Amino acid sequence: MKDRNGPVVGIVPAAGRGVRLGEPLPKAFVELDGRTMLERSVEAMLASAVVDQVVIVAPPELAATSAAELVGEAFADRVRVVAGGAERADSVRAGLAAAPGARFVLVHDAARALTPPELFVRVVDALRAGCDAVIPVLPVADTIKSVDADGVVTGTPDRSTLRAVQTPQGFDVELLARANRDAADATDDAGLVERLGEQVATVAGDPLAFKITTPLDLVLARAVLASGLCTEKEM
Ligand code: CTP
Ligand code: MG
């Protein structure tokens, strides 16, 4: 049995363009009430106290930016910045390459900027307790249908068996490296682990960990912050 007490490294893919959001800046650098999505995601991760180091995977043109500039002086000594790739799986691979010494990794989208620190704790607790792959999930509110290429409905999976998946996704570092090695693309790292035939466990997700993808999500995130629903620590 491998020791389950080693360091946890957070990998924050932040190299996407944010095409669906449609802002002039890469999405992770868009501000929510004065702080970028990237800053908020990294701060929440480190505030959880269960993550030792963070690797930010930035768009290549911003990868020379110092950690202090990206997330502030208070966190910079625990953060490094590397360049991402064309697809999200490439960015995760770059993050893994910059995480030597990790026992576990948490892959967490910069775009889930309002994720509460407790969610990182739940995922790391499950890793420490014996899981090698852990994802946060929520029940789905909508009925989901499958359709064919013409948009004709082919089925209605039983909603009670479906879950919407969030990040942070936690992994034994060697398992994720093996799963990611030959991946062309993956919006969901756990899906790569499933393809290896390995078990993926779930923990309860959090509605505040929603991914900011579209302009409507941005409105929601800003309204959440204005409402005080997301208890903020001023840093
Ligand atoms: N990401 C990344 N490298 C890529 C693509 C995506 O690091 N080549 C990151 C994004 O920065 C984001 C996370 O993966 O934090 C989730 O991806 P998504 O929400 O799809 O963000 P974007 O790819 O930036 O958005 P879009 O697909 O609308 O362009
Ligand atoms: Mg994308």
CSV table of C-alpha atoms and ligand atoms in Angstrom, one decimal:
chain,number,residue,atom,x,y,z
A,1,MET,CA,0.0,0.0,0.0
A,2,LYS,CA,1.3,3.4,-1.0
A,3,ASP,CA,1.5,6.0,1.8
A,4,ARG,CA,-1.5,8.4,1.4
A,5,ASN,CA,0.1,11.3,3.4
A,6,GLY,CA,2.2,13.0,0.7
A,7,PRO,CA,1.9,16.5,-0.8
A,8,VAL,CA,-1.1,17.7,-2.7
A,9,VAL,CA,-0.4,19.9,-5.7
A,10,GLY,CA,-3.2,21.9,-7.4
A,11,ILE,CA,-3.1,22.2,-11.1
A,12,VAL,CA,-5.2,25.1,-12.4
A,13,PRO,CA,-5.8,25.0,-16.2
A,14,ALA,CA,-6.2,28.7,-17.2
A,15,ALA,CA,-4.9,28.6,-20.7
A,16,GLY,CA,-8.3,28.6,-22.5
A,17,ARG,CA,-9.4,31.5,-24.7
A,18,GLY,CA,-12.9,31.8,-23.4
A,19,VAL,CA,-14.5,31.8,-26.8
A,20,ARG,CA,-18.0,31.2,-25.4
A,21,LEU,CA,-17.6,34.0,-22.9
A,22,GLY,CA,-16.7,36.4,-25.6
A,23,GLU,CA,-14.6,38.9,-23.5
A,24,PRO,CA,-11.5,40.4,-25.0
A,25,LEU,CA,-9.2,38.8,-22.4
A,26,PRO,CA,-8.5,35.1,-22.0
A,27,LYS,CA,-11.3,34.0,-19.6
A,28,ALA,CA,-9.2,33.3,-16.5
A,29,PHE,CA,-8.1,36.9,-16.5
A,30,VAL,CA,-11.6,38.4,-16.6
A,31,GLU,CA,-12.3,40.2,-13.3
A,32,LEU,CA,-15.2,39.5,-10.9
A,33,ASP,CA,-15.5,42.4,-8.5
A,34,GLY,CA,-11.9,43.5,-8.8
A,35,ARG,CA,-10.2,40.1,-8.8
A,36,THR,CA,-9.6,37.8,-11.7
A,37,MET,CA,-11.2,34.4,-11.9
A,38,LEU,CA,-7.6,33.0,-11.7
A,39,GLU,CA,-6.8,34.8,-8.5
A,40,ARG,CA,-10.1,33.8,-6.9
A,41,SER,CA,-9.6,30.1,-7.8
A,42,VAL,CA,-6.0,29.9,-6.6
A,43,GLU,CA,-6.8,31.8,-3.4
A,44,ALA,CA,-9.7,29.4,-2.5
A,45,MET,CA,-7.5,26.4,-3.2
A,46,LEU,CA,-4.7,27.7,-0.9
A,47,ALA,CA,-7.2,29.0,1.7
A,48,SER,CA,-8.5,25.4,2.0
A,49,ALA,CA,-5.2,24.5,3.7
A,50,VAL,CA,-5.2,21.0,2.1
A,51,VAL,CA,-3.3,22.1,-1.0
A,52,ASP,CA,0.5,22.6,-0.6
A,53,GLN,CA,1.5,24.0,-4.0
A,54,VAL,CA,-0.3,25.3,-7.1
A,55,VAL,CA,0.7,25.2,-10.7
A,56,ILE,CA,-1.1,27.8,-12.9
A,57,VAL,CA,-1.2,26.7,-16.5
A,58,ALA,CA,-1.4,30.1,-18.3
A,59,PRO,CA,-1.9,31.0,-22.0
A,60,PRO,CA,1.6,30.8,-23.5
A,61,GLU,CA,1.9,34.6,-24.1
A,62,LEU,CA,1.2,35.2,-20.3
A,63,ALA,CA,3.4,32.3,-19.0
A,64,ALA,CA,6.3,34.6,-18.2
A,65,THR,CA,4.1,36.7,-15.9
A,66,SER,CA,5.3,36.3,-12.2
A,67,ALA,CA,3.1,34.4,-9.7
A,68,ALA,CA,3.1,37.5,-7.6
A,69,GLU,CA,1.5,39.5,-10.5
A,70,LEU,CA,-1.1,36.8,-11.1
A,71,VAL,CA,-2.2,36.0,-7.6
A,72,GLY,CA,-0.5,38.6,-5.3
A,73,GLU,CA,2.5,38.5,-3.0
A,74,ALA,CA,0.8,36.6,-0.2
A,75,PHE,CA,0.5,33.4,-2.3
A,76,ALA,CA,3.3,33.7,-4.7
A,77,ASP,CA,5.8,31.5,-2.9
A,78,ARG,CA,3.5,28.5,-3.2
A,79,VAL,CA,2.6,29.2,-6.8
A,80,ARG,CA,4.4,28.5,-10.1
A,81,VAL,CA,3.3,29.4,-13.6
A,82,VAL,CA,3.8,27.3,-16.8
A,83,ALA,CA,2.6,27.6,-20.4
A,84,GLY,CA,-0.5,25.7,-21.5
A,85,GLY,CA,-1.3,24.0,-24.7
A,86,ALA,CA,-3.9,24.0,-27.5
A,87,GLU,CA,-6.3,21.6,-25.8
A,88,ARG,CA,-7.2,21.4,-22.2
A,89,ALA,CA,-5.6,17.9,-21.9
A,90,ASP,CA,-2.3,19.5,-23.2
A,91,SER,CA,-2.6,22.1,-20.4
A,92,VAL,CA,-3.1,19.5,-17.7
A,93,ARG,CA,-0.1,17.6,-19.1
A,94,ALA,CA,2.0,20.7,-18.8
A,95,GLY,CA,0.8,21.1,-15.2
A,96,LEU,CA,1.7,17.6,-14.3
A,97,ALA,CA,5.2,18.0,-15.7
A,98,ALA,CA,5.6,21.0,-13.3
A,99,ALA,CA,4.4,19.1,-10.2
A,100,PRO,CA,7.3,16.8,-9.2
A,101,GLY,CA,7.0,15.4,-5.8
A,102,ALA,CA,3.2,15.4,-5.7
A,103,ARG,CA,1.5,12.4,-4.1
A,104,PHE,CA,-1.9,13.7,-5.2
A,105,VAL,CA,-3.0,16.3,-7.7
A,106,LEU,CA,-6.2,18.4,-7.8
A,107,VAL,CA,-7.1,19.6,-11.2
A,108,HIS,CA,-9.3,22.7,-10.9
A,109,ASP,CA,-10.6,24.9,-13.7
A,110,ALA,CA,-9.8,28.6,-13.2
A,111,ALA,CA,-13.3,29.2,-14.6
A,112,ARG,CA,-14.9,27.8,-11.4
A,113,ALA,CA,-14.0,31.0,-9.6
A,114,LEU,CA,-16.4,30.9,-6.7
A,115,THR,CA,-15.6,27.4,-5.5
A,116,PRO,CA,-15.7,27.4,-1.7
A,117,PRO,CA,-12.6,26.1,0.2
A,118,GLU,CA,-14.6,23.3,1.7
A,119,LEU,CA,-15.0,21.5,-1.6
A,120,PHE,CA,-11.2,21.1,-1.9
A,121,VAL,CA,-11.2,19.6,1.7
A,122,ARG,CA,-13.9,17.1,0.7
A,123,VAL,CA,-12.0,15.9,-2.3
A,124,VAL,CA,-8.6,15.7,-0.5
A,125,ASP,CA,-10.3,13.8,2.5
A,126,ALA,CA,-11.5,11.2,0.0
A,127,LEU,CA,-8.0,10.8,-1.5
A,128,ARG,CA,-6.4,10.5,1.9
A,129,ALA,CA,-9.1,7.9,2.9
A,130,GLY,CA,-8.2,5.6,0.0
A,131,CYS,CA,-9.7,6.8,-3.3
A,132,ASP,CA,-7.3,7.2,-6.3
A,133,ALA,CA,-9.8,9.3,-8.3
A,134,VAL,CA,-12.4,11.6,-6.8
A,135,ILE,CA,-14.8,14.0,-8.5
A,136,PRO,CA,-17.4,16.4,-7.0
A,137,VAL,CA,-20.9,15.9,-8.5
A,138,LEU,CA,-24.4,17.4,-8.2
A,139,PRO,CA,-27.8,15.9,-9.2
A,140,VAL,CA,-29.0,17.2,-12.5
A,141,ALA,CA,-32.1,19.5,-12.4
A,142,ASP,CA,-33.1,19.1,-16.1
A,143,THR,CA,-34.2,15.9,-17.8
A,144,ILE,CA,-31.3,14.9,-20.2
A,145,LYS,CA,-32.0,13.3,-23.6
A,146,SER,CA,-29.6,11.7,-26.1
A,147,VAL,CA,-30.2,12.7,-29.8
A,148,ASP,CA,-28.8,11.5,-33.1
A,149,ALA,CA,-27.0,13.6,-35.7
A,150,ASP,CA,-30.4,15.0,-36.9
A,151,GLY,CA,-31.4,16.1,-33.4
A,152,VAL,CA,-34.0,13.3,-33.1
A,153,VAL,CA,-34.3,11.9,-29.6
A,154,THR,CA,-32.8,8.5,-29.2
A,155,GLY,CA,-33.3,8.1,-25.4
A,156,THR,CA,-34.0,9.5,-22.0
A,157,PRO,CA,-31.6,8.2,-19.4
A,158,ASP,CA,-33.0,7.8,-15.9
A,159,ARG,CA,-32.2,11.1,-14.3
A,160,SER,CA,-31.7,9.6,-10.8
A,161,THR,CA,-28.6,7.9,-12.1
A,162,LEU,CA,-27.1,11.1,-13.7
A,163,ARG,CA,-24.8,13.6,-12.1
A,164,ALA,CA,-23.3,16.9,-13.3
A,165,VAL,CA,-19.5,17.0,-12.8
A,166,GLN,CA,-17.4,19.8,-11.3
A,167,THR,CA,-13.8,20.4,-10.3
A,168,PRO,CA,-11.6,20.1,-8.3
A,169,GLN,CA,-11.0,16.5,-9.5
A,170,GLY,CA,-8.5,14.7,-7.3
A,171,PHE,CA,-6.1,11.9,-8.4
A,172,ASP,CA,-3.2,9.8,-7.4
A,173,VAL,CA,-0.6,11.6,-9.4
A,174,GLU,CA,0.7,8.5,-11.2
A,175,LEU,CA,-2.8,7.5,-12.2
A,176,LEU,CA,-3.6,10.8,-13.8
A,177,ALA,CA,-0.3,10.9,-15.6
A,178,ARG,CA,-1.0,7.5,-17.1
A,179,ALA,CA,-4.5,8.5,-18.0
A,180,ASN,CA,-3.5,11.8,-19.6
A,181,ARG,CA,-0.4,10.6,-21.4
A,182,ASP,CA,-1.9,10.0,-24.8
A,183,ALA,CA,-5.1,12.1,-24.4
A,184,ALA,CA,-5.9,14.2,-27.4
A,185,ASP,CA,-8.5,16.2,-25.5
A,186,ALA,CA,-10.5,15.9,-22.4
A,187,THR,CA,-12.9,18.4,-20.8
A,188,ASP,CA,-13.1,15.9,-17.9
A,189,ASP,CA,-9.9,14.3,-16.5
A,190,ALA,CA,-11.9,11.6,-14.7
A,191,GLY,CA,-13.2,10.4,-18.1
A,192,LEU,CA,-9.6,9.5,-19.0
A,193,VAL,CA,-9.2,7.5,-15.8
A,194,GLU,CA,-12.5,5.7,-16.5
A,195,ARG,CA,-11.1,4.7,-19.9
A,196,LEU,CA,-8.3,2.9,-18.1
A,197,GLY,CA,-10.9,0.9,-16.3
A,198,GLU,CA,-10.1,2.4,-13.0
A,199,GLN,CA,-12.7,3.4,-10.4
A,200,VAL,CA,-13.8,7.0,-9.9
A,201,ALA,CA,-15.4,8.0,-6.6
A,202,THR,CA,-17.8,10.9,-6.1
A,203,VAL,CA,-18.2,13.5,-3.3
A,204,ALA,CA,-21.0,16.1,-3.0
A,205,GLY,CA,-20.3,19.1,-5.2
A,206,ASP,CA,-21.3,22.7,-4.5
A,207,PRO,CA,-23.6,24.9,-6.5
A,208,LEU,CA,-21.0,27.7,-6.1
A,209,ALA,CA,-18.5,25.7,-8.0
A,210,PHE,CA,-20.4,26.3,-11.3
A,211,LYS,CA,-18.2,26.9,-14.3
A,212,ILE,CA,-18.3,30.4,-15.8
A,213,THR,CA,-18.7,29.6,-19.5
A,214,THR,CA,-21.2,32.0,-21.0
A,215,PRO,CA,-22.1,35.7,-20.5
A,216,LEU,CA,-25.1,34.6,-18.4
A,217,ASP,CA,-22.7,32.7,-16.1
A,218,LEU,CA,-20.7,35.9,-15.7
A,219,VAL,CA,-23.9,37.8,-14.7
A,220,LEU,CA,-24.7,35.1,-12.2
A,221,ALA,CA,-21.2,35.1,-10.7
A,222,ARG,CA,-21.2,38.9,-10.3
A,223,ALA,CA,-24.7,38.8,-8.7
A,224,VAL,CA,-23.6,36.0,-6.3
A,225,LEU,CA,-20.7,38.2,-5.2
A,226,ALA,CA,-22.9,41.3,-4.8
A,227,SER,CA,-25.4,39.3,-2.8
A,228,GLY,CA,-22.9,38.2,-0.2
A,229,LEU,CA,-24.0,34.5,-0.7
A,230,CYS,CA,-20.4,33.7,-1.3
A,231,THR,CA,-18.8,34.7,2.0
A,232,GLU,CA,-15.7,36.6,1.1
A,233,LYS,CA,-12.4,36.9,2.9
A,234,GLU,CA,-10.8,40.2,2.0
A,235,MET,CA,-7.2,39.7,1.0
B,1,CTP,N1,-8.2,25.4,-20.5
B,1,CTP,C1,-6.8,25.3,-20.6
B,1,CTP,N2,-6.2,25.0,-21.8
B,1,CTP,C2,-6.9,24.9,-22.9
B,1,CTP,C3,-8.3,25.0,-22.9
B,1,CTP,C4,-8.9,25.2,-21.7
B,1,CTP,O1,-6.1,25.4,-19.6
B,1,CTP,N3,-6.3,24.7,-24.1
B,1,CTP,C5,-8.8,25.7,-19.2
B,1,CTP,C6,-9.6,27.0,-19.3
B,1,CTP,O2,-8.8,28.1,-19.1
B,1,CTP,C7,-10.6,26.8,-18.2
B,1,CTP,C8,-10.8,25.3,-18.1
B,1,CTP,O3,-9.7,24.7,-18.9
B,1,CTP,O4,-10.2,27.3,-16.9
B,1,CTP,C9,-12.2,24.8,-18.6
B,1,CTP,O5,-12.3,25.1,-19.9
B,1,CTP,P1,-13.4,26.0,-20.6
B,1,CTP,O6,-14.4,26.4,-19.6
B,1,CTP,O7,-13.9,25.3,-21.8
B,1,CTP,O8,-12.6,27.3,-20.9
B,1,CTP,P2,-12.2,27.9,-22.3
B,1,CTP,O9,-11.6,26.8,-23.2
B,1,CTP,O10,-11.3,29.1,-22.1
B,1,CTP,O11,-13.6,28.4,-22.9
B,1,CTP,P3,-14.1,28.1,-24.4
B,1,CTP,O12,-14.2,26.6,-24.6
B,1,CTP,O13,-15.5,28.8,-24.4
B,1,CTP,O14,-13.2,28.8,-25.4
B,2,MG,MG,-12.9,25.1,-23.8
